[in-house]
mmCIF file with all atom_site columns, C-alpha atoms in Angstrom:
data_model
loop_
_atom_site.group_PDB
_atom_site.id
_atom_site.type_symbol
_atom_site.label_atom_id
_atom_site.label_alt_id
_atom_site.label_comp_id
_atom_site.label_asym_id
_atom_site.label_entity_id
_atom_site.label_seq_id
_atom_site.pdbx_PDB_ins_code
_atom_site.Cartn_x
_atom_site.Cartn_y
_atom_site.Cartn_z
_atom_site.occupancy
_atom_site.B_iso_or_equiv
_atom_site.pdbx_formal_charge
_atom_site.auth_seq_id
_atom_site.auth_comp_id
_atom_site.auth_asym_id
_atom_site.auth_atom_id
_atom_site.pdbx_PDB_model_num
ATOM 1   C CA . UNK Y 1 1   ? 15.340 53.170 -50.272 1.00 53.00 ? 107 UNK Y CA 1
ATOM 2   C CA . UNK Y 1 2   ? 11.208 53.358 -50.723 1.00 53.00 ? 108 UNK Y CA 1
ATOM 3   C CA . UNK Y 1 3   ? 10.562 54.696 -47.201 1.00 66.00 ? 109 UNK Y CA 1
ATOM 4   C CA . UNK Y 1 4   ? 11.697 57.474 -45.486 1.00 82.00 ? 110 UNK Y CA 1
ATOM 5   C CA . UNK Y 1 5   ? 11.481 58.071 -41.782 1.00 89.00 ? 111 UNK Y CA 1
ATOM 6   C CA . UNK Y 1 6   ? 7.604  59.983 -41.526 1.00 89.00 ? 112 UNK Y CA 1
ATOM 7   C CA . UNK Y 1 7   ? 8.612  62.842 -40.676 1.00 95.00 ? 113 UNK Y CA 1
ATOM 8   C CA . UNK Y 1 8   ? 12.436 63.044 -41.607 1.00 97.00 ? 114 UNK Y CA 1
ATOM 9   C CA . UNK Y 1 9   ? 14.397 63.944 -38.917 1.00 97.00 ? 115 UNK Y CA 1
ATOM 10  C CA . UNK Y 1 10  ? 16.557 67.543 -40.174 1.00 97.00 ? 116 UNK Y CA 1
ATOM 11  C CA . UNK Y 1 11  ? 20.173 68.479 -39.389 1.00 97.00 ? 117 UNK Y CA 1
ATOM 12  C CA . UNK Y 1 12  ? 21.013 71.720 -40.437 1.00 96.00 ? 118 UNK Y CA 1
ATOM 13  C CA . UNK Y 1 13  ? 24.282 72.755 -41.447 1.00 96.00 ? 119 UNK Y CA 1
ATOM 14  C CA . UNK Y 1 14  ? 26.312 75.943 -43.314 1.00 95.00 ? 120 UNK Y CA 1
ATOM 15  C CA . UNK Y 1 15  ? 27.076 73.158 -45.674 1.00 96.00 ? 121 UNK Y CA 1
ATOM 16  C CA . UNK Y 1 16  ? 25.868 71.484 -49.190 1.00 98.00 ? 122 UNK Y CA 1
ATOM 17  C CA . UNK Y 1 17  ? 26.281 68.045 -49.021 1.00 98.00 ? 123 UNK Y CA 1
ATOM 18  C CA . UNK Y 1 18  ? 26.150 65.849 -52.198 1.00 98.00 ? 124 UNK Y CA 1
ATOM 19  C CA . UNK Y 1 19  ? 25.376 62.154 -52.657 1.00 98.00 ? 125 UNK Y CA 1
ATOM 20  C CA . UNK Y 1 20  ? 28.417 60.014 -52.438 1.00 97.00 ? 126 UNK Y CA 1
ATOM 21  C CA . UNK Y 1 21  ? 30.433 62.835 -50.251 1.00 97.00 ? 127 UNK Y CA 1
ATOM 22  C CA . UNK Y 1 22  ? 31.646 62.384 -46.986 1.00 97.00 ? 128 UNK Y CA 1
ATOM 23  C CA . UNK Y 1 23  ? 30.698 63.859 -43.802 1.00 97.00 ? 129 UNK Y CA 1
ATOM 24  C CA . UNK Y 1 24  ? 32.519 63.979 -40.601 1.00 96.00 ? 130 UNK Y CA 1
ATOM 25  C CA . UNK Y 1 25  ? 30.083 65.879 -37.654 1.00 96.00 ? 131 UNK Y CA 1
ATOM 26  C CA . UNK Y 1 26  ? 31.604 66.362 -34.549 1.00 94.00 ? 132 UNK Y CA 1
ATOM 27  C CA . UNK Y 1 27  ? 27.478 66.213 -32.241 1.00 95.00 ? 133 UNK Y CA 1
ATOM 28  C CA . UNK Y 1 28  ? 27.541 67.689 -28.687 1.00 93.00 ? 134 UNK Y CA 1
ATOM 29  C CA . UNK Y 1 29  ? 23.815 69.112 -28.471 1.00 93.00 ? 135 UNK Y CA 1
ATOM 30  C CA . UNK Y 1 30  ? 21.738 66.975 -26.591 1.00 93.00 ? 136 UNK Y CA 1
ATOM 31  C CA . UNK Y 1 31  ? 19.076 67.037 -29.547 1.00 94.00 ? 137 UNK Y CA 1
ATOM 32  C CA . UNK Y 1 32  ? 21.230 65.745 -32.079 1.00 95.00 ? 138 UNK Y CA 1
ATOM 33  C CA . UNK Y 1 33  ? 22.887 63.615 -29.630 1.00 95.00 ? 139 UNK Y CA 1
ATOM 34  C CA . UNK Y 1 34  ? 19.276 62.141 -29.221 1.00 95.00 ? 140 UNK Y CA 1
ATOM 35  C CA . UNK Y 1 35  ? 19.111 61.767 -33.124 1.00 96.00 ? 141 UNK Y CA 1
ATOM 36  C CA . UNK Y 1 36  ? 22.393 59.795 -33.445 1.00 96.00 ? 142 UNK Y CA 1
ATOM 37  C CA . UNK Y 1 37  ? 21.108 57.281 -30.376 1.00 95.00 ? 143 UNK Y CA 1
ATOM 38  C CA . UNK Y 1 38  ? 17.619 57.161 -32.452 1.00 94.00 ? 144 UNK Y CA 1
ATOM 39  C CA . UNK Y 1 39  ? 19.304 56.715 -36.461 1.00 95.00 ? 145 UNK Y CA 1
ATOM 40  C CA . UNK Y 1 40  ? 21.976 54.000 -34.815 1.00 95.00 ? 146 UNK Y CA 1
ATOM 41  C CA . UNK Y 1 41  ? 19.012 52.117 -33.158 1.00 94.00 ? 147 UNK Y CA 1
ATOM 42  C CA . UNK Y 1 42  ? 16.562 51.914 -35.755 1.00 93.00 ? 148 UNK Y CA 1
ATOM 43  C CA . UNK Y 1 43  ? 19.259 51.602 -38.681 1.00 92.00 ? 149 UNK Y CA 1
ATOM 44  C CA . UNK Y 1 44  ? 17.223 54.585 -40.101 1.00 95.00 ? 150 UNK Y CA 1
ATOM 45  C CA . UNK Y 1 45  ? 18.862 58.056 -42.331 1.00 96.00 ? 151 UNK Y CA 1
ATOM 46  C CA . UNK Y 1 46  ? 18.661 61.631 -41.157 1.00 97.00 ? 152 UNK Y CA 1
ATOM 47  C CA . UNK Y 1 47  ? 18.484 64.309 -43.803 1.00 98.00 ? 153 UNK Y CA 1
ATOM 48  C CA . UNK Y 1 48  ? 21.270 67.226 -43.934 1.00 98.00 ? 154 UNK Y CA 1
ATOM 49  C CA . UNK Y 1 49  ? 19.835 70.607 -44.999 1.00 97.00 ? 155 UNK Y CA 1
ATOM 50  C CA . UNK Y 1 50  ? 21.850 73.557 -46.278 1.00 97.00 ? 156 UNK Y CA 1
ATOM 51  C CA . UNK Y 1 51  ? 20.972 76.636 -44.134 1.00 95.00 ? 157 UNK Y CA 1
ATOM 52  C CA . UNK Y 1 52  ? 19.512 79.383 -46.289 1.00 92.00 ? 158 UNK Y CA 1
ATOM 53  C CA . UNK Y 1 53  ? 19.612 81.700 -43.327 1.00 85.00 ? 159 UNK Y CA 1
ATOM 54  C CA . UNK Y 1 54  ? 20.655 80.975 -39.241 1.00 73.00 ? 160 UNK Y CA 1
ATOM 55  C CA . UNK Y 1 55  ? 22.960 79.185 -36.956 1.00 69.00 ? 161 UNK Y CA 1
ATOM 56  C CA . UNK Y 1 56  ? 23.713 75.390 -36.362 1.00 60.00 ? 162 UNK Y CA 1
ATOM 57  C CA . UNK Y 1 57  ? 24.321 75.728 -32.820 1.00 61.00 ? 163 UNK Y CA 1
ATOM 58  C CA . UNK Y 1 58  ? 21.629 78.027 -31.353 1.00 58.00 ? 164 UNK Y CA 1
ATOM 59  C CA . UNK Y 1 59  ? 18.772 77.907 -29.014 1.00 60.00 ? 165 UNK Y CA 1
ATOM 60  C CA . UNK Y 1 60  ? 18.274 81.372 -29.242 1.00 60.00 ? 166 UNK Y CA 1
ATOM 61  C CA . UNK Y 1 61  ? 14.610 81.407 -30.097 1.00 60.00 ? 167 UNK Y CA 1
ATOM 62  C CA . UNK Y 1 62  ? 14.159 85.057 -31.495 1.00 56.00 ? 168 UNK Y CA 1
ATOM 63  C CA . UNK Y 1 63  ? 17.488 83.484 -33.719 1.00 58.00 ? 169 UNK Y CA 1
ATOM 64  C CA . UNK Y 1 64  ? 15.699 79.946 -34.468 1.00 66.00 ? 170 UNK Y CA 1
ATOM 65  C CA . UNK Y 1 65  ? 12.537 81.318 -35.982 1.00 66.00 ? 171 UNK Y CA 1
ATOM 66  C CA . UNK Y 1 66  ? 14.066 83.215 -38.142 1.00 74.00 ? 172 UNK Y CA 1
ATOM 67  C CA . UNK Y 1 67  ? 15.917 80.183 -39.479 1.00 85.00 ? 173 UNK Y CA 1
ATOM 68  C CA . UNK Y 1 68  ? 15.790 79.045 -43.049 1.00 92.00 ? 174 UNK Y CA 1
ATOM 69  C CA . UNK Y 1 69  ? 16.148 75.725 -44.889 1.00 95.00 ? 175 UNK Y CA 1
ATOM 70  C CA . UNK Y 1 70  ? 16.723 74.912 -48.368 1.00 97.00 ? 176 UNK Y CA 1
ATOM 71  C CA . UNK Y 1 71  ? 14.075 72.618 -49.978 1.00 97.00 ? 177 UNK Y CA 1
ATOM 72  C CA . UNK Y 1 72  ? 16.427 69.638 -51.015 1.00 98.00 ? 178 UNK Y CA 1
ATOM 73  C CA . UNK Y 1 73  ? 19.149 67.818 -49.029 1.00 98.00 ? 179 UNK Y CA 1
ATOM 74  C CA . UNK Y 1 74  ? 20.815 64.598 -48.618 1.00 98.00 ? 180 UNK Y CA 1
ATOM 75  C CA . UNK Y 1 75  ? 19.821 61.884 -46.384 1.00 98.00 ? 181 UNK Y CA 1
ATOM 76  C CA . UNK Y 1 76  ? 22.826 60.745 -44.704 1.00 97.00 ? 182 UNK Y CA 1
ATOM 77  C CA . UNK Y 1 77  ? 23.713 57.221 -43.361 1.00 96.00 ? 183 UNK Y CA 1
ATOM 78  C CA . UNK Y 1 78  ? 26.222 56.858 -40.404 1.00 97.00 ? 184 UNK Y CA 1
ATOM 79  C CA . UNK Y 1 79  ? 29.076 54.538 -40.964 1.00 96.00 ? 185 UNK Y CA 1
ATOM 80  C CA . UNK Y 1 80  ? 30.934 55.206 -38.255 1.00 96.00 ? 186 UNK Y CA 1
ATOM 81  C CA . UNK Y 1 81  ? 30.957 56.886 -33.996 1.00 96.00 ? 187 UNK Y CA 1
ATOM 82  C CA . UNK Y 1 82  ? 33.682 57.263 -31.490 1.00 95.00 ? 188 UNK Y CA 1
ATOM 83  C CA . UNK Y 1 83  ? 32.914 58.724 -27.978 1.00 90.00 ? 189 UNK Y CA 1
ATOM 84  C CA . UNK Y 1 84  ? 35.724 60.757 -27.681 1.00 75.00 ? 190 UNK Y CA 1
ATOM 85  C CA . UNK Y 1 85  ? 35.087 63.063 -24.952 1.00 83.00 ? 191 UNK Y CA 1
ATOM 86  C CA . UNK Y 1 86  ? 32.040 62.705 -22.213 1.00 83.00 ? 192 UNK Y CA 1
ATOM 87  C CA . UNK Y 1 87  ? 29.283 64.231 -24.449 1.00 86.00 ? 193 UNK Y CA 1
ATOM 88  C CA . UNK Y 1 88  ? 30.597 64.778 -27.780 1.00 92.00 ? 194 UNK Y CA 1
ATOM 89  C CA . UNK Y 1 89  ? 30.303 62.210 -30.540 1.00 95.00 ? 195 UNK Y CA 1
ATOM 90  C CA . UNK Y 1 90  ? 32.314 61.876 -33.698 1.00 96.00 ? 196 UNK Y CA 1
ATOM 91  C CA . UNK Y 1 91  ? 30.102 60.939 -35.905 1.00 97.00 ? 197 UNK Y CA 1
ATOM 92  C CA . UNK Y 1 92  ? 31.235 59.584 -39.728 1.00 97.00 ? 198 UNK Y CA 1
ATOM 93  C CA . UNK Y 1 93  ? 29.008 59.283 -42.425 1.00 97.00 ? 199 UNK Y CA 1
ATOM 94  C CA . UNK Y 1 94  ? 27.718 59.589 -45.756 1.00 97.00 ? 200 UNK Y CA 1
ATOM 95  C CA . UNK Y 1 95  ? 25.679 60.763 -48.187 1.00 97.00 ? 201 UNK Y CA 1
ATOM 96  C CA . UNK Y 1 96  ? 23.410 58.521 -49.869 1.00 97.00 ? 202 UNK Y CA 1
ATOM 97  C CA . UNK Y 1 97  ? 20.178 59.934 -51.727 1.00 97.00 ? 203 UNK Y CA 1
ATOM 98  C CA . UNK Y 1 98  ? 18.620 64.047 -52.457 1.00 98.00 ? 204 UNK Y CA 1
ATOM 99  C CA . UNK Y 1 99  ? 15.182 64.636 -51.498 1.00 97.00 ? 205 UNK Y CA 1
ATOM 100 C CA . UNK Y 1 100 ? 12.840 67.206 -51.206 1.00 97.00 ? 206 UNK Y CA 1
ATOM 101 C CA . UNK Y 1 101 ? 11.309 68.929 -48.147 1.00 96.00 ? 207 UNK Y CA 1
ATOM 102 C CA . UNK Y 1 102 ? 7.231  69.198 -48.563 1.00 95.00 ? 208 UNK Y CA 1
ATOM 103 C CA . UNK Y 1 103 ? 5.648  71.630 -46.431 1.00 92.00 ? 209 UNK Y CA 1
ATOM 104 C CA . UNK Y 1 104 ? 7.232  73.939 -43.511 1.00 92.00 ? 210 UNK Y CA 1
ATOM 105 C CA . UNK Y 1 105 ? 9.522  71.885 -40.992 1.00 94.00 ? 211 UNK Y CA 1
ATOM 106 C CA . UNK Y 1 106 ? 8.493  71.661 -37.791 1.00 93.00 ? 212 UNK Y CA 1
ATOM 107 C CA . UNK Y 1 107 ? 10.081 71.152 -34.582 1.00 92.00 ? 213 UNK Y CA 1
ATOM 108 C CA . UNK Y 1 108 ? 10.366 68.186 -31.970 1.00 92.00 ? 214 UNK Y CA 1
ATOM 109 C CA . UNK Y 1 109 ? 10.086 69.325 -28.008 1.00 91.00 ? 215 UNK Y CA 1
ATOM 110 C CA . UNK Y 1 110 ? 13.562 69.119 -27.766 1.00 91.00 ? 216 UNK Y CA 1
ATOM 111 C CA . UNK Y 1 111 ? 14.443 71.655 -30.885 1.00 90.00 ? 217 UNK Y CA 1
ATOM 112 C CA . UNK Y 1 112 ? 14.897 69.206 -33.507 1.00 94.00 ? 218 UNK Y CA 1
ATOM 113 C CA . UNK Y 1 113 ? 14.102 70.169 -36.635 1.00 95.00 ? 219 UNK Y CA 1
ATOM 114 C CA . UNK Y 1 114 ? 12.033 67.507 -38.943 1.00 96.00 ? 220 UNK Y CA 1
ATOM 115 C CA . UNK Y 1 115 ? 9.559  67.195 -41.976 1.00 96.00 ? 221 UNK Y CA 1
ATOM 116 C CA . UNK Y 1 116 ? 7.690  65.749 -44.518 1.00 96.00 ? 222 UNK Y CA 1
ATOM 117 C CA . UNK Y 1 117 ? 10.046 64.684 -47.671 1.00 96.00 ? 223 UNK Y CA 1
ATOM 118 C CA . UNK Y 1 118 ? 10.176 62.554 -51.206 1.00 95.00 ? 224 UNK Y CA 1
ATOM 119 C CA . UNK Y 1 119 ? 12.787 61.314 -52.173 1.00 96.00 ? 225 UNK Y CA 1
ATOM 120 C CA . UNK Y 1 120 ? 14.127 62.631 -55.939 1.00 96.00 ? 226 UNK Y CA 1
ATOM 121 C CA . UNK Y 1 121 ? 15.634 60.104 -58.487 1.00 95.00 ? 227 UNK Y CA 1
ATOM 122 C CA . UNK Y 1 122 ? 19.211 59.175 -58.257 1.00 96.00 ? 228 UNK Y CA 1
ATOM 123 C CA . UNK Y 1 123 ? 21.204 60.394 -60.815 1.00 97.00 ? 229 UNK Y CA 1
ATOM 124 C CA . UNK Y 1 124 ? 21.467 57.917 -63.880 1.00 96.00 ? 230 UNK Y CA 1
ATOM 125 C CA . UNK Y 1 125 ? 24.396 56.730 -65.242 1.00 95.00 ? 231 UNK Y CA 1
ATOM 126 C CA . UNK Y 1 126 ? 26.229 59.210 -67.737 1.00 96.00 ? 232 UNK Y CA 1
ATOM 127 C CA . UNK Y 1 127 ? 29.514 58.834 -69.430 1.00 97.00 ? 233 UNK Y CA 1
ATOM 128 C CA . UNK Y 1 128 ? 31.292 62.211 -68.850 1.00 96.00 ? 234 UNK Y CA 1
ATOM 129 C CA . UNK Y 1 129 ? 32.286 61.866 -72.979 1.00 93.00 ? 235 UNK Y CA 1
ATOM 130 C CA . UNK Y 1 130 ? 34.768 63.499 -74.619 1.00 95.00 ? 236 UNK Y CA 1
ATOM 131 C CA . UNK Y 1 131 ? 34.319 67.316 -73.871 1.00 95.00 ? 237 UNK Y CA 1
ATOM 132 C CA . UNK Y 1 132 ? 35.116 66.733 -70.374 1.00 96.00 ? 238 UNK Y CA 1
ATOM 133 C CA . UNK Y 1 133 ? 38.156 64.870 -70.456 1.00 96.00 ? 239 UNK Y CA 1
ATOM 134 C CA . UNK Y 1 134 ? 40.797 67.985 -69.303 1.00 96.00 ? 240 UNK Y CA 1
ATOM 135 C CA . UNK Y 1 135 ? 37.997 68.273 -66.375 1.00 97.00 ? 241 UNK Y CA 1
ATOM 136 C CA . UNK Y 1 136 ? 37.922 64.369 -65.243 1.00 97.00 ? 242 UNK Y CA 1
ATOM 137 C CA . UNK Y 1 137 ? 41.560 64.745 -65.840 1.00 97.00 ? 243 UNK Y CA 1
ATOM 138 C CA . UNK Y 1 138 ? 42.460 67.553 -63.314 1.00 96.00 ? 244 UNK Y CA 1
ATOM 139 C CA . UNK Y 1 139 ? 40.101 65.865 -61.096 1.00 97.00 ? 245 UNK Y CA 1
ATOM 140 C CA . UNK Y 1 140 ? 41.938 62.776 -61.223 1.00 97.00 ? 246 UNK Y CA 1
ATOM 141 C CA . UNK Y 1 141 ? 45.097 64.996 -60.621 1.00 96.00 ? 247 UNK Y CA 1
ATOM 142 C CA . UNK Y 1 142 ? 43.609 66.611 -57.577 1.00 94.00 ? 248 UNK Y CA 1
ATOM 143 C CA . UNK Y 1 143 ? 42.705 62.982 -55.994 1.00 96.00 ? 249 UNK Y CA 1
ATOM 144 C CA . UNK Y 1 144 ? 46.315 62.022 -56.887 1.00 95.00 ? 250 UNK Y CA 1
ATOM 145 C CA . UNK Y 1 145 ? 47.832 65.051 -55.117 1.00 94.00 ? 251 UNK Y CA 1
ATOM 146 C CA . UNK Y 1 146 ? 45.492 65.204 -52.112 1.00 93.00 ? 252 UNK Y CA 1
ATOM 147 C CA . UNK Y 1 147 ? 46.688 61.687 -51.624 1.00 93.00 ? 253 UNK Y CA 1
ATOM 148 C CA . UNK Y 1 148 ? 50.267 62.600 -51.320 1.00 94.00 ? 254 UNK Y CA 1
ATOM 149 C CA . UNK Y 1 149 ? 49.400 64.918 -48.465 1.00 94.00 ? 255 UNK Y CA 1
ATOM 150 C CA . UNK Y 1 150 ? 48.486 61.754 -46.849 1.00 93.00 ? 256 UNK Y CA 1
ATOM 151 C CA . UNK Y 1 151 ? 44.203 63.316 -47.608 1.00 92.00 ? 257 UNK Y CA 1
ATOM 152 C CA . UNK Y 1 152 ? 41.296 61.018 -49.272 1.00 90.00 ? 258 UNK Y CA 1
ATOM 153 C CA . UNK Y 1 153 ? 38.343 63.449 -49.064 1.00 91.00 ? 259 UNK Y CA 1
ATOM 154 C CA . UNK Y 1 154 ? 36.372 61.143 -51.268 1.00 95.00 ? 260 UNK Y CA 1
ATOM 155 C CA . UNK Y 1 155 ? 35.323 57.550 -51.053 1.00 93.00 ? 261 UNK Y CA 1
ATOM 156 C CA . UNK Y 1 156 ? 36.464 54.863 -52.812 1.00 92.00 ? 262 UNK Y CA 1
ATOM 157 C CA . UNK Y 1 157 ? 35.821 53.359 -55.889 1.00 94.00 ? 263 UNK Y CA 1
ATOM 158 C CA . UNK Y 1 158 ? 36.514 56.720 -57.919 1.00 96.00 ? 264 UNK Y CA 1
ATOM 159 C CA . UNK Y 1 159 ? 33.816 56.537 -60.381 1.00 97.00 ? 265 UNK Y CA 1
ATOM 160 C CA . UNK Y 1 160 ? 35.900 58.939 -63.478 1.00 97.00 ? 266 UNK Y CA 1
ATOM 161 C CA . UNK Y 1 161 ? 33.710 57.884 -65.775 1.00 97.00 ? 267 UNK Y CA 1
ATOM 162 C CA . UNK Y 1 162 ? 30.726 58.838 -64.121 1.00 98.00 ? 268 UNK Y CA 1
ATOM 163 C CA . UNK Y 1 163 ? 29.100 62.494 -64.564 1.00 98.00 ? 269 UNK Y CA 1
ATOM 164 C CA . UNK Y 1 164 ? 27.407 62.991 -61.860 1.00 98.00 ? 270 UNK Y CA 1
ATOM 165 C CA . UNK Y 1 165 ? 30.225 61.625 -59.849 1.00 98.00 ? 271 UNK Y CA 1
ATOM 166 C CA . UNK Y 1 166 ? 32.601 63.884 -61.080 1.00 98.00 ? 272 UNK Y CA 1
ATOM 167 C CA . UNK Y 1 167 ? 30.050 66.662 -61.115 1.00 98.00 ? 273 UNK Y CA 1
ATOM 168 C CA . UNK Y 1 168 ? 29.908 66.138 -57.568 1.00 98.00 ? 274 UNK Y CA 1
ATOM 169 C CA . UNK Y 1 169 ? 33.237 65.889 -56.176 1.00 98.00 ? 275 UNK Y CA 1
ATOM 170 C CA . UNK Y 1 170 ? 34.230 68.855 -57.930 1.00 97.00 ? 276 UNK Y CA 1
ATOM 171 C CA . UNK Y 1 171 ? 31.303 70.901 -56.475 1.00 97.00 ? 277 UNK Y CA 1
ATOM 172 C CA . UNK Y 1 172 ? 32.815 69.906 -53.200 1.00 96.00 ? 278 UNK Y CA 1
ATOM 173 C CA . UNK Y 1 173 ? 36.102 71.476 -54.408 1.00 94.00 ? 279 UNK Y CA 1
ATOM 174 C CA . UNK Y 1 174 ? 34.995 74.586 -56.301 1.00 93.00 ? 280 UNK Y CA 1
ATOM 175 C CA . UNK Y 1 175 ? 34.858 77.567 -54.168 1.00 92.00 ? 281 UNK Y CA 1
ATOM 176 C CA . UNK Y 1 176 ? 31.740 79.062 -54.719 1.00 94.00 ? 282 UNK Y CA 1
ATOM 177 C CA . UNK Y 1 177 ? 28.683 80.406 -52.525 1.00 95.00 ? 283 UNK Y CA 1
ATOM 178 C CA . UNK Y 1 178 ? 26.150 77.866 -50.782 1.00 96.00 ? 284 UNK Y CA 1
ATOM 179 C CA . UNK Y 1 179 ? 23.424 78.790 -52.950 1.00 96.00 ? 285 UNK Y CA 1
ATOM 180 C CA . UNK Y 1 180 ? 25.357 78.119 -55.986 1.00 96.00 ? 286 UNK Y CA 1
ATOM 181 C CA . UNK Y 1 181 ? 26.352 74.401 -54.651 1.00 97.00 ? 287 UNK Y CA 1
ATOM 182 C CA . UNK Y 1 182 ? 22.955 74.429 -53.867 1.00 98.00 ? 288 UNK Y CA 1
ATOM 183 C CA . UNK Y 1 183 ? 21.515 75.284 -56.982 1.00 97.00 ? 289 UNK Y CA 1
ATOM 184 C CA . UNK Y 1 184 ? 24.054 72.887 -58.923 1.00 98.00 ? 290 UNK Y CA 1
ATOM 185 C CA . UNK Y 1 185 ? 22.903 69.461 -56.217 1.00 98.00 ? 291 UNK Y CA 1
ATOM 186 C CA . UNK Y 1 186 ? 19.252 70.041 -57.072 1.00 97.00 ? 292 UNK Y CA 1
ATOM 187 C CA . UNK Y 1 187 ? 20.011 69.531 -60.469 1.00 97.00 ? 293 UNK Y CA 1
ATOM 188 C CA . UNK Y 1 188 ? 18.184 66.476 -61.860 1.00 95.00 ? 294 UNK Y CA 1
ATOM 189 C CA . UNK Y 1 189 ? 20.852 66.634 -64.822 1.00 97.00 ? 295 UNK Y CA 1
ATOM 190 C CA . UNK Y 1 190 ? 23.636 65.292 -64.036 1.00 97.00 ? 296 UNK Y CA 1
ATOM 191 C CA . UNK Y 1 191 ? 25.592 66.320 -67.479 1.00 97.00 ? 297 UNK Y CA 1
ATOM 192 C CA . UNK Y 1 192 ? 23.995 69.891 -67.194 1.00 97.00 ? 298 UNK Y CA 1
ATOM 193 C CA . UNK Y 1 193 ? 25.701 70.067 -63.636 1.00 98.00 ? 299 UNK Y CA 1
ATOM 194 C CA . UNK Y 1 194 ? 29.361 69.120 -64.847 1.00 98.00 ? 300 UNK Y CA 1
ATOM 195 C CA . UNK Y 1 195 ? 29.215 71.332 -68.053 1.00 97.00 ? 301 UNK Y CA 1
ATOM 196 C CA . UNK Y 1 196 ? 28.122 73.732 -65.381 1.00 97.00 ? 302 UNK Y CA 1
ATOM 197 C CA . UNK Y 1 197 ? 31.277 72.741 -63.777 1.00 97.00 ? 303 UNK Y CA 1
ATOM 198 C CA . UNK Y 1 198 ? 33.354 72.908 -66.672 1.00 97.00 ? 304 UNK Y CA 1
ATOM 199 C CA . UNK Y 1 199 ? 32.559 75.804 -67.717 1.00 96.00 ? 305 UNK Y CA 1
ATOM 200 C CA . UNK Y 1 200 ? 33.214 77.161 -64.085 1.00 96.00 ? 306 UNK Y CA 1
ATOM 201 C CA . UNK Y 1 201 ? 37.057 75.701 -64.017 1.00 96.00 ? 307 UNK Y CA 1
ATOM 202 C CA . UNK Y 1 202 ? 37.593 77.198 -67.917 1.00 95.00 ? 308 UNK Y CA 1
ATOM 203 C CA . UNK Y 1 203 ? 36.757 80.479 -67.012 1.00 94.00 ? 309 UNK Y CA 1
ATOM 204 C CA . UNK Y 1 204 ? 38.866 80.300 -64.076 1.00 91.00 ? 310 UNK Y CA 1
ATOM 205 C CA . UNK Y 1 205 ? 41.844 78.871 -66.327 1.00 90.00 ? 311 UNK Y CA 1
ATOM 206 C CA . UNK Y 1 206 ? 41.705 75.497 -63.925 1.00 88.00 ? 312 UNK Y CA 1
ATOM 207 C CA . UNK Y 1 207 ? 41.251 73.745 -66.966 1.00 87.00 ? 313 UNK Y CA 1
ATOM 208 C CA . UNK Y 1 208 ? 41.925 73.647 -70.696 1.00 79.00 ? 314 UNK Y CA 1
ATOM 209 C CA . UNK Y 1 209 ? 41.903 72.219 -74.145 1.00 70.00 ? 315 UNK Y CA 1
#
């Protein structure tokens, strides 16, 4: 997409999300519950922001200005919303494109957080080569046996061959900090970010060869 919403609507979360990954929100405050009404009416994104420091549910003011957001997210488009309970939406979506914040975010009268953003290029196509076959392979091995416990975390087509892909869905796996997931989406290299990841699963012994 050229355009992005002026400002972009923000929803924080304790969470790095990565293009292609899915996100399942479960929305009860009313400003988000706004945001959903506004994104489903226009057919416009929101963008989800990794918090460097704070809550995602507070209105604690002393609490919200002392809330942090990382520069670069992932606008999000919403696929899917049941009304479950009077209130609370579940919300299913995904992750589409990184961009950048410019500027401090501000705030709409109703707490929502929003700013000024470019988008960053896509990552471009990269085989995952040779090197990385043990890593694509115990990635295809974790798909396989997540499926068998009736789980798909990831959606479909399964691009293997694909480093960025693969970069990705393992960053969703790995357990490591925020600001290491962090560090490893901003990447504009995709085949830096899966050697990253490679390297990562040798020295834990996840992979070999």
């Amino acid at each position: 997409m050229s355009n992005l919403p002026n400002p972009l609507p923000l929803f924080p979360l304790k969470t790095v999300l990565f293009p292609g990954a899915l996100l399942g929100l479960k929305v009860f405050e009313t400003r988000y519950l706004d945001l959903m009404s506004e994104c489903l009416r226009q057919g416009t994104p929101f963008g989800v922001v990794c918090l460097r420091q704070g809550q995602e549910a507070t209105r604690d003011r002393a609490a919200e200005a002392a809330t942090e957001l990382e520069d670069v997210g992932v606008l999000v488009r919403i696929d899917d919303v049941d009304a479950e309970h009077a209130g609370i939406l579940s919300v299913r979506c995904t992750g589409t494109h990184r961009f950048r914040r410019v500027g401090a975010p501000g705030r709409r009268d109703n707490g929502l957080w929003h700013s000024q953003a470019d988008l960053m290029a896509d990552d471009p196509p990269r085989a995952t080569g040779p090197a990385m076959a043990s890593t694509v392979a115990a990635l295809a091995e974790a798909i396989n046996k997540l499926k068998e416990q009736d789980q798909r975390p990831f959606a479909e087509p399964y691009r293997l061959d694909d480093a960025g892909w693969v970069a990705n869905r393992w960053c969703e796996l790995l357990p490591v900090s925020l600001a290491a997931k962090q560090k490893l989406m901003a990447l504009d290299d995709p085949v830096i970010r899966l050697s990253l990841v490679d390297a990562f699963l040798r020295d834990k012994k996840v992979v070999f060869g």
